[in-house]
Coordinates of C-alpha atoms and ligand atoms in Angstrom, one line a residue:
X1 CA 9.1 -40.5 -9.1
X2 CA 10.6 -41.3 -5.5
X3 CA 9.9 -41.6 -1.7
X4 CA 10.4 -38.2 0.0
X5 CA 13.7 -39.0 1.6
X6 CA 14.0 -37.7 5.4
X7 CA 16.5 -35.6 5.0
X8 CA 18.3 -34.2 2.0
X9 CA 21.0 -31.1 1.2
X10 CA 18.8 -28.8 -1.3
X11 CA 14.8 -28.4 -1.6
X12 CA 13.4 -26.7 -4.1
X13 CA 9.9 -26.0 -3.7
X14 CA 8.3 -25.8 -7.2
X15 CA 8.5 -27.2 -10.4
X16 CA 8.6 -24.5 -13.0
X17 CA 11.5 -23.1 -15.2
X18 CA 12.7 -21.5 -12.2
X19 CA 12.9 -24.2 -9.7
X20 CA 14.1 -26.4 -12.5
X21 CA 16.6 -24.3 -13.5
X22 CA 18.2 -24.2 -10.1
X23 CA 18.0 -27.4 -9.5
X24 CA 20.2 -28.2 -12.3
X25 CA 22.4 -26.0 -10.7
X26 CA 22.5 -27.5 -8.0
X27 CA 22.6 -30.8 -8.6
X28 CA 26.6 -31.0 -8.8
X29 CA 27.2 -30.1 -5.1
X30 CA 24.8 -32.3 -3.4
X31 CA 21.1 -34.3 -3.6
X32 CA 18.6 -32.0 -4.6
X33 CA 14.5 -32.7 -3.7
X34 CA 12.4 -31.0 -6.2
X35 CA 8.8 -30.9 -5.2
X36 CA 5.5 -30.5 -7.2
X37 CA 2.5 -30.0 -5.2
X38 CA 0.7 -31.6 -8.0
X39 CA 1.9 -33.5 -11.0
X40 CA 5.2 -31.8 -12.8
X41 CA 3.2 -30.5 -15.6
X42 CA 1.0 -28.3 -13.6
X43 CA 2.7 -24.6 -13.2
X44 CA 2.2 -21.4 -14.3
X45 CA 5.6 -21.9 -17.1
X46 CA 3.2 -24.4 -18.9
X47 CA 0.6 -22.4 -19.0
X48 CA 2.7 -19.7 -20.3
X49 CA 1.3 -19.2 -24.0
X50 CA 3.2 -15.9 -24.3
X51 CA 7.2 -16.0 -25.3
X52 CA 10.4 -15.6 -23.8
X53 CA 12.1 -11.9 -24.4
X54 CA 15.7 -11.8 -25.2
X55 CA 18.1 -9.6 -27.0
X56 CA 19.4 -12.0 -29.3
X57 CA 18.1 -11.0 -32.6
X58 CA 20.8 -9.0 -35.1
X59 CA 18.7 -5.9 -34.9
X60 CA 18.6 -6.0 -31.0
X61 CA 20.8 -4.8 -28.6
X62 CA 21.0 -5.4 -24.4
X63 CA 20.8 -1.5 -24.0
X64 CA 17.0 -1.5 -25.7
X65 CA 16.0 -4.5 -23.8
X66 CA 16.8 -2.7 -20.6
X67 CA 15.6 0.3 -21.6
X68 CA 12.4 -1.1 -22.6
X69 CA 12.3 -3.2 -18.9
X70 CA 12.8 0.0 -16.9
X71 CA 10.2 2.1 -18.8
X72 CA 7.6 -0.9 -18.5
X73 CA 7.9 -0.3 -14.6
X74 CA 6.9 3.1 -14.3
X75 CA 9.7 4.5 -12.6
X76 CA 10.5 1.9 -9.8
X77 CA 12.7 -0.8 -11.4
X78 CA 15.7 -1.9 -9.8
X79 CA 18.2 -1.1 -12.1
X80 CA 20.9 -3.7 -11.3
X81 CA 18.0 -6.4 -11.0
X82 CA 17.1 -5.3 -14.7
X83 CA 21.0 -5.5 -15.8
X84 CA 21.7 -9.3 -14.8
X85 CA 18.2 -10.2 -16.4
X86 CA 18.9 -8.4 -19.6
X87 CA 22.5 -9.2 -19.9
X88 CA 22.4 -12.9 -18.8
X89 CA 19.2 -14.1 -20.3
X90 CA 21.3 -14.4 -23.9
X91 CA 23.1 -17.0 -21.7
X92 CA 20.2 -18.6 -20.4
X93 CA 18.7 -19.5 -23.8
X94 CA 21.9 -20.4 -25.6
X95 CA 21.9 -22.9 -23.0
X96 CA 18.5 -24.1 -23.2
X97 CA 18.9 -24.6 -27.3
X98 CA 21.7 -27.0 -26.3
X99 CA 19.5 -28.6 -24.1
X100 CA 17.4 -29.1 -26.9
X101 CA 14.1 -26.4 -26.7
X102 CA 12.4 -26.2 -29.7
X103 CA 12.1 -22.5 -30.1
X104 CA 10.4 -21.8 -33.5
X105 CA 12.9 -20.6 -36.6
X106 CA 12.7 -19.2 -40.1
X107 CA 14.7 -21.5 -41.8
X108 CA 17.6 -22.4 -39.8
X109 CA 17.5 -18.8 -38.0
X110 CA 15.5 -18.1 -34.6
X111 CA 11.9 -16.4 -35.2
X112 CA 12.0 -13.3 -32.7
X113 CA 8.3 -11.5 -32.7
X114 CA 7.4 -8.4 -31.4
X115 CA 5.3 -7.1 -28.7
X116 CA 3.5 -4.4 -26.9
X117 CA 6.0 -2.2 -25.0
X118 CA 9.4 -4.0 -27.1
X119 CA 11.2 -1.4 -29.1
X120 CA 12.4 -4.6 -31.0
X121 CA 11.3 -7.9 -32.3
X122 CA 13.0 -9.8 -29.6
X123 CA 10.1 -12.4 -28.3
X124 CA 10.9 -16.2 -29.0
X125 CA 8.3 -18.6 -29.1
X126 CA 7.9 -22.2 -29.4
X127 CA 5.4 -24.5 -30.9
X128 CA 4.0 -20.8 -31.4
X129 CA 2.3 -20.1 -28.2
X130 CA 3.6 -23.1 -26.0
X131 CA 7.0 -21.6 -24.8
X132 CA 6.5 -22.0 -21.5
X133 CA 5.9 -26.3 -22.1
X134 CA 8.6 -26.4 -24.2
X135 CA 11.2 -24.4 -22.0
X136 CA 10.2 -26.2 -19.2
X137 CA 10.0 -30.0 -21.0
X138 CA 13.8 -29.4 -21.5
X139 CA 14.5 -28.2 -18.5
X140 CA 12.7 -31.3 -17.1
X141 CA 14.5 -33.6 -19.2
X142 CA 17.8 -32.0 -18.4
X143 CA 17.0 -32.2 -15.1
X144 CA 16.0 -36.3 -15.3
X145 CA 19.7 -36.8 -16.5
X146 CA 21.5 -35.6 -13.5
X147 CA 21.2 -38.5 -10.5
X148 CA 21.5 -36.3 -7.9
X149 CA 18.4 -34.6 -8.5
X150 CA 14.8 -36.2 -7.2
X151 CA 11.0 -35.2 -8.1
X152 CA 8.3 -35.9 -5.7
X153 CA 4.8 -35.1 -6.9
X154 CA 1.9 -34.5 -5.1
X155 CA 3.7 -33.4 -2.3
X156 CA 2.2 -30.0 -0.9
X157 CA 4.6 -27.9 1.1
X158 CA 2.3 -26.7 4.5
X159 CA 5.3 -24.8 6.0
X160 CA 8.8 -24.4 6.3
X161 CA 10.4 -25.4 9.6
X162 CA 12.9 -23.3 11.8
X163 CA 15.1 -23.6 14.2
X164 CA 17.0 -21.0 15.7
X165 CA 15.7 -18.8 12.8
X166 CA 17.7 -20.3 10.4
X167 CA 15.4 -22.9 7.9
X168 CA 15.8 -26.4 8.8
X169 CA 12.9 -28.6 6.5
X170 CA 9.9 -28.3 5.4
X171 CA 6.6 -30.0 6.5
X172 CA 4.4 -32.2 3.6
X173 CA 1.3 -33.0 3.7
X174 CA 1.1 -36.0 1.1
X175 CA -1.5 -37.0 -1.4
X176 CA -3.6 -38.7 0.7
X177 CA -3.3 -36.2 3.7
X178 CA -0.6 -37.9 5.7
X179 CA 2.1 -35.3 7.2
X180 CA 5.9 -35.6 7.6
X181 CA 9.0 -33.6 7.6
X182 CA 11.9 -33.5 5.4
X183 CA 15.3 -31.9 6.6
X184 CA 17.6 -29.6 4.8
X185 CA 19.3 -26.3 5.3
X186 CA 19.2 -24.4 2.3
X187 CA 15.6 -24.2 0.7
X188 CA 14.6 -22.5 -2.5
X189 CA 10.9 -21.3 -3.1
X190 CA 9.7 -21.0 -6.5
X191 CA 6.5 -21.8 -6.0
X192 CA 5.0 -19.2 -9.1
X193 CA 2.6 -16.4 -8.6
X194 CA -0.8 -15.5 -6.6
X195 CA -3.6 -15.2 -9.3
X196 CA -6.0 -17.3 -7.2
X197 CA -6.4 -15.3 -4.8
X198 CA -8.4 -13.4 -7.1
X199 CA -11.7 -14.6 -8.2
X200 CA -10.4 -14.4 -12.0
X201 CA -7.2 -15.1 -13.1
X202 CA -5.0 -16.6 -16.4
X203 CA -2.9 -18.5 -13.7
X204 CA -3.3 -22.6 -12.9
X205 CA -5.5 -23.9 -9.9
X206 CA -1.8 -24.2 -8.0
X207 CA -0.9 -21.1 -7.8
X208 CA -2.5 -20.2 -4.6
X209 CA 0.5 -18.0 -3.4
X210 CA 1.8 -20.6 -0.9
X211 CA 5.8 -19.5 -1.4
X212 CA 5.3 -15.9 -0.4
X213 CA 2.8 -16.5 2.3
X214 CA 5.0 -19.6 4.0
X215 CA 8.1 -17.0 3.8
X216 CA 6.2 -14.2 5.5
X217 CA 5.1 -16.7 8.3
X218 CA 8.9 -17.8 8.7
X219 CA 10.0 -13.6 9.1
X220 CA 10.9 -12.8 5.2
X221 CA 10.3 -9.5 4.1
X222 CA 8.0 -9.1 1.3
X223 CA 8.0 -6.5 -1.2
X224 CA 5.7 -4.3 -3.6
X225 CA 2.7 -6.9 -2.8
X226 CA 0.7 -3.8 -4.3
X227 CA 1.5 -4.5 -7.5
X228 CA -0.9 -7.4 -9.5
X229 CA -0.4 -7.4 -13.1
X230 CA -3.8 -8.2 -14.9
X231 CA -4.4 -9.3 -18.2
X232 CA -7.0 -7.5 -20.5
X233 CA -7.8 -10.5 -22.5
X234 CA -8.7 -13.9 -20.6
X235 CA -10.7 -16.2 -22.4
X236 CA -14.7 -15.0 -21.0
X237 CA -16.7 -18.0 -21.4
X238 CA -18.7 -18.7 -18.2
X239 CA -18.1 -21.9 -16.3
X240 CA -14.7 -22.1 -18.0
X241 CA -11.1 -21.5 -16.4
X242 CA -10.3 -17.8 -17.7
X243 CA -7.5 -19.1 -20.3
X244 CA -4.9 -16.7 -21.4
X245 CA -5.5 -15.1 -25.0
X246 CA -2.1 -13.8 -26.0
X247 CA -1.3 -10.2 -26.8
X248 CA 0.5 -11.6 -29.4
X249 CA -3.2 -12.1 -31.1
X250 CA -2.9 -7.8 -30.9
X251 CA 0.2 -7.8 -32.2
X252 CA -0.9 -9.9 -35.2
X253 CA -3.7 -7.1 -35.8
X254 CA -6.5 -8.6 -33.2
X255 CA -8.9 -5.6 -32.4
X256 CA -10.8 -5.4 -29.4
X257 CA -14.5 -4.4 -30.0
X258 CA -17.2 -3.5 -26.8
X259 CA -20.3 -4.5 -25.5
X260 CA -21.9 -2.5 -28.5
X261 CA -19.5 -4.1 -31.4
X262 CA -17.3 -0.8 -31.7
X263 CA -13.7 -0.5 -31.5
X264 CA -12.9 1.3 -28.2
X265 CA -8.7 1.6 -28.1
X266 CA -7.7 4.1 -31.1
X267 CA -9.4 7.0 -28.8
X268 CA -8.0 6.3 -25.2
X269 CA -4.1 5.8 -26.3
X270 CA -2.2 5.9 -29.5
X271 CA -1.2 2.4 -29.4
X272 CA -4.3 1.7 -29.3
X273 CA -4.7 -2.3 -29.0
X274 CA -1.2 -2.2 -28.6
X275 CA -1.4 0.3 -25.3
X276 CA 0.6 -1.0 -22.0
X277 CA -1.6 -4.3 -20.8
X278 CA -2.6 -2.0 -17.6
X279 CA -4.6 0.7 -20.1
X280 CA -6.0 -1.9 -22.1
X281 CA -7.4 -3.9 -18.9
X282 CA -8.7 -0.3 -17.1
X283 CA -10.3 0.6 -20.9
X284 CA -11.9 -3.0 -21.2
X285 CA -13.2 -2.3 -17.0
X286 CA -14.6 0.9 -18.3
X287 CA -16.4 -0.3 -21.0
X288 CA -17.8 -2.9 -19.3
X289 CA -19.4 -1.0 -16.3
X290 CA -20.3 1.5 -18.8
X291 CA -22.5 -1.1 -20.7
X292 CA -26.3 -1.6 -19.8
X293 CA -26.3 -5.3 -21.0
X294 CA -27.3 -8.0 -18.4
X295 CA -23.4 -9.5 -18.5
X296 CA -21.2 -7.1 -20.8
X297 CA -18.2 -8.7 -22.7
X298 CA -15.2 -7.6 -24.8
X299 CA -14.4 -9.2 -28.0
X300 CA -11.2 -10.0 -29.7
X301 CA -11.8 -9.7 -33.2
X302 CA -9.3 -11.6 -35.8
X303 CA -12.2 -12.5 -38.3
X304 CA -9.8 -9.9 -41.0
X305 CA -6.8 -11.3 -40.1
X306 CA -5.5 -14.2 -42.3
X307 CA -7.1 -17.3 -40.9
X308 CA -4.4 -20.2 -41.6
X309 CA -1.8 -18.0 -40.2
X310 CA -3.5 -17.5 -37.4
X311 CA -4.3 -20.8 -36.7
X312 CA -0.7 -22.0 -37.5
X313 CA 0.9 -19.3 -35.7
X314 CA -1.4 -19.8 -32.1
X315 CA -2.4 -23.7 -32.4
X316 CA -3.0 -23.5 -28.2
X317 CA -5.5 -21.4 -28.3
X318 CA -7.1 -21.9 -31.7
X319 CA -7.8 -25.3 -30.6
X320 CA -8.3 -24.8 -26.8
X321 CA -11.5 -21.8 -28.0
X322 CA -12.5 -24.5 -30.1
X323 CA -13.3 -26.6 -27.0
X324 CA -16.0 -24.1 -26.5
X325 CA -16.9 -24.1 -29.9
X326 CA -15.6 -20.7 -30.8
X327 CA -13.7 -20.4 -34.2
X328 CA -10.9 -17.7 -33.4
X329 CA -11.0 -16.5 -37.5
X330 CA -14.3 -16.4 -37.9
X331 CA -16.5 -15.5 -34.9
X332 CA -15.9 -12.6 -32.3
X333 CA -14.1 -14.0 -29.0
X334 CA -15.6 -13.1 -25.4
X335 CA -12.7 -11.4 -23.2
X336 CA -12.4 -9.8 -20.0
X337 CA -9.2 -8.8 -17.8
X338 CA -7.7 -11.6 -15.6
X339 CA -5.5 -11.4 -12.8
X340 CA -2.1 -13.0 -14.2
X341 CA 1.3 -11.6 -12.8
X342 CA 2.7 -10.8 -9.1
X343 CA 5.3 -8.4 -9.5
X344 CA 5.8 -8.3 -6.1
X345 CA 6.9 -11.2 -4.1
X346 CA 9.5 -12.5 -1.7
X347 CA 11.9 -10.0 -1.4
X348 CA 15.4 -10.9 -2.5
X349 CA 18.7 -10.3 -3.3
X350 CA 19.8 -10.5 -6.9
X351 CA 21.4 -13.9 -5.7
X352 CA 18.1 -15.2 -4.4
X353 CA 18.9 -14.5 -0.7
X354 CA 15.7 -13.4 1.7
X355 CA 16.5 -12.1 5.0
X356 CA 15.9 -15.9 6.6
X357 CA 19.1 -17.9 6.9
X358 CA 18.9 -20.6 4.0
X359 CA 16.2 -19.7 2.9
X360 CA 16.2 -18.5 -1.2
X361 CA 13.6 -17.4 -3.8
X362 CA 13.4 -17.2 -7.4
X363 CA 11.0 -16.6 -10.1
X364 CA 7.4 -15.2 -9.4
X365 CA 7.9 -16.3 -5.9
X366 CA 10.5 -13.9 -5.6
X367 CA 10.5 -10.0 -6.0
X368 CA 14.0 -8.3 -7.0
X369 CA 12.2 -5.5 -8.2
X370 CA 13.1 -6.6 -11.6
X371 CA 9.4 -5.7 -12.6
X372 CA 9.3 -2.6 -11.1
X373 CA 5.3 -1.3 -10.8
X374 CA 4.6 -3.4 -14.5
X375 CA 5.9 -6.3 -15.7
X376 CA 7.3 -5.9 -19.5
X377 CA 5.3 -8.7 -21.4
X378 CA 7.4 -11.9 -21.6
X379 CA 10.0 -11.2 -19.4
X380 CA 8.6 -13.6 -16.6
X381 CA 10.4 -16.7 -18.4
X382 CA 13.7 -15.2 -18.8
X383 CA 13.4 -14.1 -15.3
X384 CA 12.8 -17.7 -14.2
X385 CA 16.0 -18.9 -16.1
X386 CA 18.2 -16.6 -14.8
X387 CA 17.3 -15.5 -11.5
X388 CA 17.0 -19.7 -11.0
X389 CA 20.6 -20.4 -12.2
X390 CA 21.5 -17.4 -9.7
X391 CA 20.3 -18.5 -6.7
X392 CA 21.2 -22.2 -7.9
X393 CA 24.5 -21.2 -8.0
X394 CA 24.4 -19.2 -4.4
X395 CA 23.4 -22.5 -2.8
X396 CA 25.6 -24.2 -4.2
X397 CA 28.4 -22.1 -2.6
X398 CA 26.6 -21.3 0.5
X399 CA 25.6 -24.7 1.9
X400 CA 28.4 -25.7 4.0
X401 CA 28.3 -22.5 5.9
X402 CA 24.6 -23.2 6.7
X403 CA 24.1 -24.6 10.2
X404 CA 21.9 -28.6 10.0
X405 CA 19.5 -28.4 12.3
X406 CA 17.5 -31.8 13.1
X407 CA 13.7 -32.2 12.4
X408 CA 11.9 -35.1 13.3
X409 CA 10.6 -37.2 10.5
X410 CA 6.6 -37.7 11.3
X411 CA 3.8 -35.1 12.6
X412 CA 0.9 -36.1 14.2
X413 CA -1.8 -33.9 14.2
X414 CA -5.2 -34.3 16.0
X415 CA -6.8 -31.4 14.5
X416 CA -9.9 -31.9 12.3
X417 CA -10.3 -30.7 8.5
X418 CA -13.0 -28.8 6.9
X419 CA -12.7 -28.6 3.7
X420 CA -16.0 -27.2 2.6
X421 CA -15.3 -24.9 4.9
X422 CA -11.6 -23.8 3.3
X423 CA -13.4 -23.7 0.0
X424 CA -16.0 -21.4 1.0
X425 CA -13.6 -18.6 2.7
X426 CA -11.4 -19.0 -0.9
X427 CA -14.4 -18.4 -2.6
X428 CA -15.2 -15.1 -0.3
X429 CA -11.2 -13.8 -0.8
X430 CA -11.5 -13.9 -4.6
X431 CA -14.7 -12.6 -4.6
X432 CA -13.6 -9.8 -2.6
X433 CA -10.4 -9.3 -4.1
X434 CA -12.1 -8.9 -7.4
X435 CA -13.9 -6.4 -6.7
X436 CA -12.1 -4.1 -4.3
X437 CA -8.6 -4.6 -5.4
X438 CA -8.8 -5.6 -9.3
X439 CA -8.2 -3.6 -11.7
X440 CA -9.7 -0.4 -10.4
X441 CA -9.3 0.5 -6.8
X442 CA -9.8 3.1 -4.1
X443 CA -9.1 3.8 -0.5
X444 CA -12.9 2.9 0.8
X445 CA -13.1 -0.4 -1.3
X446 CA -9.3 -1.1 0.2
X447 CA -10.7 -0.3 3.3
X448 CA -13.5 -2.7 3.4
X449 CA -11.4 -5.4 1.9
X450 CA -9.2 -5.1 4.4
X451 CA -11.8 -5.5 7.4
X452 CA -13.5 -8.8 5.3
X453 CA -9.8 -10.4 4.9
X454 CA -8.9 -9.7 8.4
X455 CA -12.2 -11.3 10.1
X456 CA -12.0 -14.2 7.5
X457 CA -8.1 -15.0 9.1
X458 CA -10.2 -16.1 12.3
X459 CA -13.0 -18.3 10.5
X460 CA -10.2 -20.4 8.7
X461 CA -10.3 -24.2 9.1
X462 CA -7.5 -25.8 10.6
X463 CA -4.1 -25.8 8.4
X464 CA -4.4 -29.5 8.4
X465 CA -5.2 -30.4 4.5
X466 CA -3.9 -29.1 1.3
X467 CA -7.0 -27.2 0.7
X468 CA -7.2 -25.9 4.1
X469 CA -3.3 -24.8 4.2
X470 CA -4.4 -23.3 0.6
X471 CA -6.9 -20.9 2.0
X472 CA -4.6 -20.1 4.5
X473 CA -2.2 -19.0 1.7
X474 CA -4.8 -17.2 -0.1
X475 CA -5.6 -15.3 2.8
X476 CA -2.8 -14.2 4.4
X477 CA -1.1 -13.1 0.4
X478 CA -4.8 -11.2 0.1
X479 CA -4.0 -9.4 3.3
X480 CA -0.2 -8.0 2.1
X481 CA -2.1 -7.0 -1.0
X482 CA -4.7 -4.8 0.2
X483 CA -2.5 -3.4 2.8
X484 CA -0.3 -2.4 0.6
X485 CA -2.3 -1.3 -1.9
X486 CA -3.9 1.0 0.5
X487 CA -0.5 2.3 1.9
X488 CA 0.3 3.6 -2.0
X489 CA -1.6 6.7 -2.3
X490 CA -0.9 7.0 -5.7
X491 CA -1.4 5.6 -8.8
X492 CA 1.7 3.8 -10.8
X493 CA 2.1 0.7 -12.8
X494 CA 0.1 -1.5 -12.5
X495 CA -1.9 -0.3 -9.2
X496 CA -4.6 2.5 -9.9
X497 CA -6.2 4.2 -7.6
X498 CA -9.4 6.5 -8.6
X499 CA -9.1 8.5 -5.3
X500 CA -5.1 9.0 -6.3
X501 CA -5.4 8.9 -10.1
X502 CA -1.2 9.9 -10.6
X503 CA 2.3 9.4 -9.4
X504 CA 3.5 10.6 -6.6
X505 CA 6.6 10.5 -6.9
X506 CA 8.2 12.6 -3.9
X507 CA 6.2 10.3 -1.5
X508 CA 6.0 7.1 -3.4
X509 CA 8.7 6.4 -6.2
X510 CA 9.8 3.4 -3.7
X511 CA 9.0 -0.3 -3.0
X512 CA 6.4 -1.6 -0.4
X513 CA 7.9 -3.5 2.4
X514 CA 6.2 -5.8 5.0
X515 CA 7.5 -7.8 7.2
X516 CA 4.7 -7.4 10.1
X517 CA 1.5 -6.0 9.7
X518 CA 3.0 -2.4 8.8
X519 CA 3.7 -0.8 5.5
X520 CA 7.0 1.0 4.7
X521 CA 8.6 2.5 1.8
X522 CA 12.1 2.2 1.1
Ligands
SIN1 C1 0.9 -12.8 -23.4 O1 1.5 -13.4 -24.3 O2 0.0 -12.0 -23.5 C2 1.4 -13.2 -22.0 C3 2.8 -13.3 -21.9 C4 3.3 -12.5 -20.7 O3 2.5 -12.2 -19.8 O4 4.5 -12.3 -20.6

């Protein structure tokens, strides 16, 4: 690892496939600053247990994988965002097997699985379920090969810097608290997804939003902030993170069984386990509240399936349900819904572009309306490789029409911390956020979740630690969320409203846009 230089040509904020993948693109038209808030191994791409989706297999075909995309988002997916995903992502992993990712293979020939929602077998994996790791170890080591590019971990990003509202730096808070600037003109934010602003989530301790909610404080529009993908089957053991239990265990024949032992699925959908992820998570809600127990839980059961392949085939989490002494083939595994994927995000062009001069986003960060209302299972990884080379590539091109501004180099700030108090006011948000704008909303619970988050804004400590500029970030991306949610009155994707249990679609077949405190559709 390196000193933060003062002043550089690219920044990319974020470590995961993503930001890695466009800082390799980047790296042959000038010096490129990568920065991990905490070490490079901690991002929601290696926690990413699920695969990568790509039309690569000989029964597959780019048509299906779109097809299957633009159905998965309930009738609001950007077509053209859907397109470059679909048709580049072949690209994107042809390149990443000759940067040497381990994706898993049948004898000499790629294994491609099948999911919920996939008309074809078309999920790679690695290491079975550590594609994410693996994708991103590549990238990583690709990345370490090309001098122009630097890492600096443990290097939070508090907030980008303007001047003349184009970006001009960012402003660090270090390790050890102590704040500086670094200078650049063109800045890329792929700092992953939002699932801590809920009070459960699949997603790592960083992802507290911070991309989105620095952007919207610099002027970016953000878009379809409504739509939070949750999980139905996070790891429900109490006093342990809520780790991600693959739907791949479903589509090797898991069931799910409720509070009273019984299968549930085969009478609410035909799929049954197999459903879309938002039925399965509102079926596994319902069953819960419907239970008298003292704390109801969902089970995966896999105790009929065949217990060495299932341990072969999903070493991760065989070994991390273990940890808490649960046998995945042989005893019943507690689940409940998780908050896991922001569909909404940054809004950008299909190049990367916000509406701030020099200022890009990819990935999660980022919201193309690739996703549309629901998020097609494993797309988020190819979505990271190729919407990262894209805006990569824009940079690249773009930087010497950007204007260098000059930062200074140190910030002094008198103002005092609090952490205890940032940590409570996180705790409230995910609290709150759970229960009025999970899986199952309506207008009054919006409403009052909208009157907490505001009030909270004024009890916030001081932006002056990571913790405290963490909460800040939590709170502000909790705010476009429940605004938004309450502006759709309707129910689409992954957004449902009991008050508005259908689409509307003369009103609302349209994305959410923010870029002050009011909702439009456009
Ligand atoms: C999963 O495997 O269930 C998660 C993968 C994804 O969300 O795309």
């Amino acid at each position: 690892m390196q000193q933060v230089p003062a002043e550089t040509d690219f920044i990319v904020v974020g470590a995961g496939v993503a930001g890695l993948r466009a800082a390799v693109a980047l790296a042959e038209a000038g010096r490129v600053l990568v920065l991990a808030k905490q070490e490079l191994t901690e991002s929601a791409t290696l926690f990413a247990v699920g695969g990568v989706a790509v039309a690569l297999s000989d029964e597959d075909e780019i048509g299906l994988h779109l097809q299957d995309t633009i159905d998965a988002g309930d009738g609001i997916v950007n077509p053209d965002a859907a397109r470059v995903l679909v048709e580049e992502g072949p690209e994107r992993i042809h390149e990443l097997l000759e940067w040497g990712t381990q994706f898993d293979r049948t004898g000499s020939k790629l294994t491609f699985t099948r999911e919920g929602a996939h008309s074809r077998s078309r999920i790679l994996h690695a290491h079975g379920d550590s594609t994410g790791r693996e994708m991103g170890r590549a990238l990583a080591a690709k990345a370490m090969t090309l001098p122009n590019i630097s890492f600096c971990e443990f290097e939070f990003t508090a907030d980008l810097i303007l001047k003349d509202g184009s970006v001009a730096g960012v402003e660090l808070i270090a390790e050890g608290g102590k704040r500086h600037n670094v200078q650049a003109s063109s800045i890329l934010l792929a700092t992953g997804g939002a699932g801590q602003v809920f009070r459960d989530t699949t997603n790592p301790s960083v992802a507290t939003a911070d991309g989105v909610a620095m952007a919207y404080r610099a002027g970016a529009v953000v878009s379809d902030m409504e739509f939070v993908q949750f999980h139905p089957t996070a790891l429900y053991v109490p006093g342990a993170p809520r780790f991600l239990l693959s739907e791949a265990l479903r589509g090797e024949g898991a069931y799910l069984l409720n509070p009273d032992l019984q299968r549930f699925m085969p009478a609410i959908h035909p799929m049954a386990e197999l459903a879309p992820r938002d039925v399965v998570a509102r079926a596994i809600a319902s069953e819960i509240s419907r239970s008298t127990a003292t704390d109801p839980v969902v089970y995966l059961d896999m105790r009929h399936l065949e217990s060495t392949h299932i341990g072969k085939r999903f070493p991760r989490i065989y070994s991390t349900c273990l940890q808490y002494k649960i046998d995945i083939t042989k005893d019943l595994v507690p689940i409940r819904p998780a908050a896991h994927y922001l569909m909404g995000g940054v809004k950008t062009d299909l190049y990367g572009h916000t509406n701030v001069r020099g200022l890009y986003a990819a990935g999660e960060t980022a919201c193309t309306g690739v996703h549309g209302a629901n998020r097609l299972a494993s797309n988020s990884l190819l979505e990271g490789v190729v919407y990262g080379a894209r805006a990569g590539e824009c940079m690249r091109e773009e930087l010497q029409s950007l204007t260098r501004n000059t930062v200074e180099r140190d910030v002094e700030s008198n103002a005092k911390d609090d952490p205890e108090k940032a940590e409570q006011a996180i705790r409230v948000i995910q609290n709150v956020m759970w229960r009025y704008a999970g899986v199952v909303r309506d207008g009054a619970g919006l409403q009052e979740a909208i009157v907490m988050i505001s009030a909270l804004r004024d009890r916030l400590p001081a932006p002056v630690s990571r913790r405290s500029c963490e909460a800040r970030n939590i709170q502000q991306a909790a705010s476009l969320i429940v605004r938004s949610a309450m502006a759709r009155k309707e129910s689409r994707g992954a957004h449902f409203r009991t008050d508005f249990p259908v689409h509307d679609d003369a009103n609302f077949r349209k994305h959410s846009v923010m870029q002050t405190e009011k909702v439009s559709f456009e």
